[in-house]
């Protein structure tokens, strides 16, 4: 994903699921007997919520009917067809005297997500910050129990010519000693279009007038090409199949 700087250590563990099947969902029958069922239900709920939001975007942007829905028909069917990912994230407690954990360490470096949008559920530990459009100040995201944050991603920003922004965000290590010695959990659902989708603002904004410059100069890429370009900008040209983060 992410626009991290390649130097600052990121203190987190992640588990990504791109395809909802038995092979990809860990079954820890003894320690977590209901895990597979719970995570499958959660993933399906996130997919249903994403479908609802895609419909709402169609209404808000007055797109041709099913314009977004048809382009997101393969969510969680595998990253060979669609990069949608459910990510479980654990940020371990900070131990100040361990190497790499104090000076300059972050939980998740500043970045924008790549896809259409991200649904983010977080616990109450805090640390998530966003940069709102037009400003460079980092704002704390509070925690409302049960709430889900919707973060615009980069493809949505290209598609809508920045009417919906990709929101820069990060997770900082809490300053207060008592809080930093507790771990933090979050779950993100990265909603992506099908890989072959051409990310063309002209399809989405068909009813809106465009300037002459926008209509002639625009080069159109597929979702797959744009994501590969992101990976190679972030990790270097040899990183072909790395996942978001
Ligand atoms: O853990 C969080 O709250 C944010 C994670 C995130 O932004 C990401 O994995 O892209
Ligand atoms: Fe993110």
Tab-separated table of C-alpha atoms and ligand atoms in Angstrom:
chain	number	residue	atom	x	y	z
A	1	UNK	CA	0.000	0.000	0.000
A	2	UNK	CA	1.534	2.428	1.608
A	3	UNK	CA	3.578	5.535	1.462
A	4	UNK	CA	5.757	4.506	4.286
A	5	UNK	CA	9.346	5.613	4.044
A	6	UNK	CA	11.030	2.200	3.970
A	7	UNK	CA	13.130	3.055	7.060
A	8	UNK	CA	10.802	3.617	9.992
A	9	UNK	CA	9.899	0.321	11.662
A	10	UNK	CA	6.182	-0.467	11.602
A	11	UNK	CA	5.127	-2.324	14.693
A	12	UNK	CA	2.263	-4.528	13.601
A	13	UNK	CA	1.201	-8.003	12.544
A	14	UNK	CA	-1.369	-8.506	9.799
A	15	UNK	CA	-3.337	-11.426	8.423
A	16	UNK	CA	-4.912	-10.882	5.001
A	17	UNK	CA	-7.769	-12.803	3.410
A	18	UNK	CA	-8.387	-12.172	-0.304
A	19	UNK	CA	-10.507	-15.254	-0.935
A	20	UNK	CA	-13.092	-16.621	1.454
A	21	UNK	CA	-12.438	-20.336	1.429
A	22	UNK	CA	-11.250	-23.082	3.795
A	23	UNK	CA	-7.647	-22.819	2.644
A	24	UNK	CA	-7.312	-19.161	3.639
A	25	UNK	CA	-9.206	-19.038	6.915
A	26	UNK	CA	-7.210	-20.432	9.829
A	27	UNK	CA	-9.111	-23.069	11.787
A	28	UNK	CA	-7.875	-23.125	15.362
A	29	UNK	CA	-10.418	-25.600	16.640
A	30	UNK	CA	-8.918	-25.764	20.123
A	31	UNK	CA	-8.003	-22.187	20.886
A	32	UNK	CA	-10.572	-20.354	18.718
A	33	UNK	CA	-13.391	-22.785	17.974
A	34	UNK	CA	-15.750	-20.283	16.299
A	35	UNK	CA	-13.128	-18.222	14.513
A	36	UNK	CA	-13.736	-19.464	10.951
A	37	UNK	CA	-17.511	-18.987	11.196
A	38	UNK	CA	-17.216	-15.571	12.820
A	39	UNK	CA	-14.702	-14.244	10.328
A	40	UNK	CA	-16.739	-15.574	7.385
A	41	UNK	CA	-19.847	-13.821	8.707
A	42	UNK	CA	-17.886	-10.610	9.250
A	43	UNK	CA	-16.365	-10.727	5.745
A	44	UNK	CA	-19.799	-11.295	4.186
A	45	UNK	CA	-21.238	-8.407	6.208
A	46	UNK	CA	-18.426	-6.113	5.026
A	47	UNK	CA	-19.087	-7.165	1.423
A	48	UNK	CA	-22.813	-6.421	1.851
A	49	UNK	CA	-22.023	-3.027	3.403
A	50	UNK	CA	-19.611	-2.233	0.565
A	51	UNK	CA	-22.312	-3.082	-1.970
A	52	UNK	CA	-24.657	-0.684	-0.178
A	53	UNK	CA	-22.036	2.084	-0.206
A	54	UNK	CA	-21.310	1.488	-3.908
A	55	UNK	CA	-25.035	1.923	-4.616
A	56	UNK	CA	-25.062	5.123	-2.537
A	57	UNK	CA	-22.097	6.417	-4.565
A	58	UNK	CA	-23.995	5.700	-7.801
A	59	UNK	CA	-26.908	7.796	-6.508
A	60	UNK	CA	-24.677	10.612	-5.239
A	61	UNK	CA	-22.649	10.802	-8.443
A	62	UNK	CA	-25.660	10.196	-10.733
A	63	UNK	CA	-23.758	7.500	-12.588
A	64	UNK	CA	-25.306	5.246	-15.211
A	65	UNK	CA	-27.237	2.414	-13.431
A	66	UNK	CA	-25.116	-0.271	-11.699
A	67	UNK	CA	-22.007	1.483	-12.868
A	68	UNK	CA	-20.036	0.778	-9.656
A	69	UNK	CA	-21.794	-2.455	-8.733
A	70	UNK	CA	-20.949	-4.170	-12.028
A	71	UNK	CA	-17.310	-3.183	-11.588
A	72	UNK	CA	-17.092	-4.766	-8.102
A	73	UNK	CA	-18.691	-8.126	-8.850
A	74	UNK	CA	-15.835	-10.319	-7.559
A	75	UNK	CA	-15.062	-8.961	-4.075
A	76	UNK	CA	-13.221	-11.600	-1.991
A	77	UNK	CA	-13.081	-14.052	-4.914
A	78	UNK	CA	-9.264	-14.036	-4.953
A	79	UNK	CA	-6.604	-11.470	-5.866
A	80	UNK	CA	-6.213	-12.936	-9.361
A	81	UNK	CA	-9.587	-11.334	-10.193
A	82	UNK	CA	-10.143	-8.680	-7.541
A	83	UNK	CA	-7.811	-7.260	-4.852
A	84	UNK	CA	-10.473	-6.809	-2.147
A	85	UNK	CA	-8.907	-7.867	1.148
A	86	UNK	CA	-10.059	-8.429	4.711
A	87	UNK	CA	-7.128	-7.606	6.985
A	88	UNK	CA	-6.922	-8.393	10.688
A	89	UNK	CA	-4.322	-6.223	12.359
A	90	UNK	CA	-2.601	-6.465	15.720
A	91	UNK	CA	-0.291	-3.735	17.007
A	92	UNK	CA	1.669	-5.208	19.908
A	93	UNK	CA	2.245	-3.382	23.158
A	94	UNK	CA	5.276	-1.094	23.017
A	95	UNK	CA	8.222	-2.147	25.128
A	96	UNK	CA	10.344	0.973	25.359
A	97	UNK	CA	13.670	-0.648	26.145
A	98	UNK	CA	13.518	-3.102	23.209
A	99	UNK	CA	15.560	-2.077	20.151
A	100	UNK	CA	13.518	-0.376	17.404
A	101	UNK	CA	10.480	0.236	19.593
A	102	UNK	CA	10.943	3.692	20.935
A	103	UNK	CA	12.668	6.349	18.843
A	104	UNK	CA	10.754	7.100	15.639
A	105	UNK	CA	8.752	3.877	15.594
A	106	UNK	CA	5.207	4.048	14.229
A	107	UNK	CA	2.349	1.606	14.305
A	108	UNK	CA	1.358	2.306	10.705
A	109	UNK	CA	3.109	4.937	8.570
A	110	UNK	CA	1.244	7.703	6.721
A	111	UNK	CA	-0.338	6.437	3.507
A	112	UNK	CA	-3.471	6.421	1.424
A	113	UNK	CA	-5.249	3.155	0.652
A	114	UNK	CA	-5.214	2.049	-2.972
A	115	UNK	CA	-8.679	0.803	-3.705
A	116	UNK	CA	-12.189	2.240	-3.978
A	117	UNK	CA	-12.660	2.688	-0.221
A	118	UNK	CA	-11.765	1.010	3.054
A	119	UNK	CA	-14.076	0.058	5.901
A	120	UNK	CA	-12.210	0.195	9.192
A	121	UNK	CA	-13.295	-1.149	12.581
A	122	UNK	CA	-10.988	-0.346	15.483
A	123	UNK	CA	-10.904	-1.019	19.196
A	124	UNK	CA	-10.848	1.803	21.744
A	125	UNK	CA	-7.057	2.174	22.085
A	126	UNK	CA	-6.752	5.174	19.737
A	127	UNK	CA	-3.797	6.303	17.641
A	128	UNK	CA	-5.522	6.566	14.251
A	129	UNK	CA	-5.087	9.987	12.603
A	130	UNK	CA	-6.267	11.425	9.284
A	131	UNK	CA	-5.365	14.406	7.136
A	132	UNK	CA	-8.511	16.087	5.875
A	133	UNK	CA	-8.642	17.513	2.325
A	134	UNK	CA	-6.973	20.876	1.999
A	135	UNK	CA	-4.955	20.665	5.215
A	136	UNK	CA	-1.707	19.136	6.378
A	137	UNK	CA	-2.634	18.879	10.031
A	138	UNK	CA	-3.072	15.380	11.465
A	139	UNK	CA	-6.455	15.016	13.181
A	140	UNK	CA	-7.215	12.316	15.725
A	141	UNK	CA	-10.009	9.923	14.827
A	142	UNK	CA	-12.080	9.342	17.916
A	143	UNK	CA	-13.633	6.024	18.711
A	144	UNK	CA	-17.382	5.475	18.747
A	145	UNK	CA	-18.142	1.935	19.885
A	146	UNK	CA	-19.524	-0.106	16.992
A	147	UNK	CA	-18.701	2.522	14.369
A	148	UNK	CA	-17.024	1.808	11.061
A	149	UNK	CA	-14.811	4.417	9.422
A	150	UNK	CA	-15.082	4.768	5.631
A	151	UNK	CA	-11.835	5.974	4.059
A	152	UNK	CA	-11.795	6.989	0.395
A	153	UNK	CA	-9.075	5.213	-1.607
A	154	UNK	CA	-6.909	6.268	-4.502
A	155	UNK	CA	-8.884	4.552	-7.276
A	156	UNK	CA	-12.069	6.343	-6.168
A	157	UNK	CA	-10.183	9.608	-6.236
A	158	UNK	CA	-8.967	8.971	-9.821
A	159	UNK	CA	-12.434	7.772	-10.873
A	160	UNK	CA	-14.199	10.848	-9.485
A	161	UNK	CA	-11.493	13.358	-10.395
A	162	UNK	CA	-10.931	13.940	-6.688
A	163	UNK	CA	-14.520	14.720	-5.850
A	164	UNK	CA	-13.945	11.943	-3.314
A	165	UNK	CA	-10.446	12.197	-1.898
A	166	UNK	CA	-8.064	9.457	-0.891
A	167	UNK	CA	-7.619	10.285	2.783
A	168	UNK	CA	-4.038	10.124	4.152
A	169	UNK	CA	-3.994	8.295	7.476
A	170	UNK	CA	-1.590	6.729	9.949
A	171	UNK	CA	-1.526	5.026	13.346
A	172	UNK	CA	0.807	6.637	15.871
A	173	UNK	CA	2.227	5.163	19.053
A	174	UNK	CA	0.299	6.695	21.971
A	175	UNK	CA	2.328	9.094	24.091
A	176	UNK	CA	0.907	8.084	27.451
A	177	UNK	CA	2.983	5.296	28.964
A	178	UNK	CA	-0.025	3.460	30.305
A	179	UNK	CA	-1.703	3.291	26.904
A	180	UNK	CA	1.375	2.467	24.817
A	181	UNK	CA	1.937	-0.677	26.856
A	182	UNK	CA	-1.384	-2.054	25.607
A	183	UNK	CA	-1.825	-3.684	22.216
A	184	UNK	CA	-4.291	-2.389	19.606
A	185	UNK	CA	-6.552	-4.349	17.235
A	186	UNK	CA	-8.273	-3.238	14.056
A	187	UNK	CA	-9.944	-4.897	11.092
A	188	UNK	CA	-9.894	-3.322	7.632
A	189	UNK	CA	-11.894	-4.288	4.566
A	190	UNK	CA	-10.232	-2.894	1.444
A	191	UNK	CA	-12.954	-2.690	-1.243
A	192	UNK	CA	-11.439	-2.908	-4.732
A	193	UNK	CA	-12.885	-3.067	-8.244
A	194	UNK	CA	-12.378	-6.173	-10.379
A	195	UNK	CA	-8.813	-6.183	-11.715
A	196	UNK	CA	-9.827	-5.757	-15.358
A	197	UNK	CA	-11.935	-2.629	-14.679
A	198	UNK	CA	-10.769	0.404	-16.641
A	199	UNK	CA	-10.646	3.307	-14.193
A	200	UNK	CA	-12.187	5.920	-16.442
A	201	UNK	CA	-13.805	9.055	-14.952
A	202	UNK	CA	-15.762	9.360	-18.181
A	203	UNK	CA	-17.782	6.222	-17.309
A	204	UNK	CA	-18.599	7.437	-13.838
A	205	UNK	CA	-19.122	11.130	-14.467
A	206	UNK	CA	-20.937	10.634	-17.780
A	207	UNK	CA	-23.640	13.167	-16.877
A	208	UNK	CA	-21.216	15.870	-15.878
A	209	UNK	CA	-19.506	18.337	-18.140
A	210	UNK	CA	-15.755	17.975	-18.477
A	211	UNK	CA	-13.175	20.493	-19.506
A	212	UNK	CA	-11.501	20.105	-22.892
A	213	UNK	CA	-8.208	19.340	-21.206
A	214	UNK	CA	-9.660	16.522	-19.099
A	215	UNK	CA	-11.374	14.835	-22.027
A	216	UNK	CA	-8.381	14.721	-24.359
A	217	UNK	CA	-5.287	14.151	-22.203
A	218	UNK	CA	-6.506	11.480	-19.878
A	219	UNK	CA	-4.764	8.111	-20.133
A	220	UNK	CA	-6.903	5.269	-18.861
A	221	UNK	CA	-5.450	2.277	-16.981
A	222	UNK	CA	-7.021	-0.849	-15.553
A	223	UNK	CA	-7.356	-1.309	-11.782
A	224	UNK	CA	-4.700	-4.038	-12.016
A	225	UNK	CA	-2.224	-1.759	-13.829
A	226	UNK	CA	-2.738	1.062	-11.340
A	227	UNK	CA	-2.204	-1.239	-8.338
A	228	UNK	CA	0.946	-2.761	-9.865
A	229	UNK	CA	2.256	0.753	-10.471
A	230	UNK	CA	1.578	1.576	-6.800
A	231	UNK	CA	3.438	-1.532	-5.623
A	232	UNK	CA	6.428	-0.745	-7.773
A	233	UNK	CA	6.470	2.934	-6.638
A	234	UNK	CA	6.318	1.787	-3.007
A	235	UNK	CA	8.546	-1.284	-2.970
A	236	UNK	CA	10.639	-0.938	-6.145
A	237	UNK	CA	10.235	-2.552	-9.591
A	238	UNK	CA	10.917	-6.133	-8.446
A	239	UNK	CA	7.850	-6.212	-6.165
A	240	UNK	CA	5.213	-7.729	-8.395
A	241	UNK	CA	2.667	-9.424	-6.204
A	242	UNK	CA	3.117	-7.776	-2.838
A	243	UNK	CA	-0.125	-7.077	-1.006
A	244	UNK	CA	-1.459	-3.783	0.284
A	245	UNK	CA	0.848	-3.052	3.226
B	1	LIG	O1	-5.137	-0.096	11.972
B	1	LIG	C1	-5.660	0.923	11.545
B	1	LIG	O2	-6.454	1.595	12.227
B	1	LIG	C2	-5.359	1.416	10.141
B	1	LIG	C3	-4.738	0.379	9.258
B	1	LIG	C4	-4.507	0.867	7.869
B	1	LIG	O3	-4.647	2.013	7.573
B	1	LIG	C5	-4.124	-0.070	6.802
B	1	LIG	O4	-3.791	-1.233	7.084
B	1	LIG	O5	-4.147	0.346	5.621
B	2	LIG	FE1	-4.755	2.285	5.404
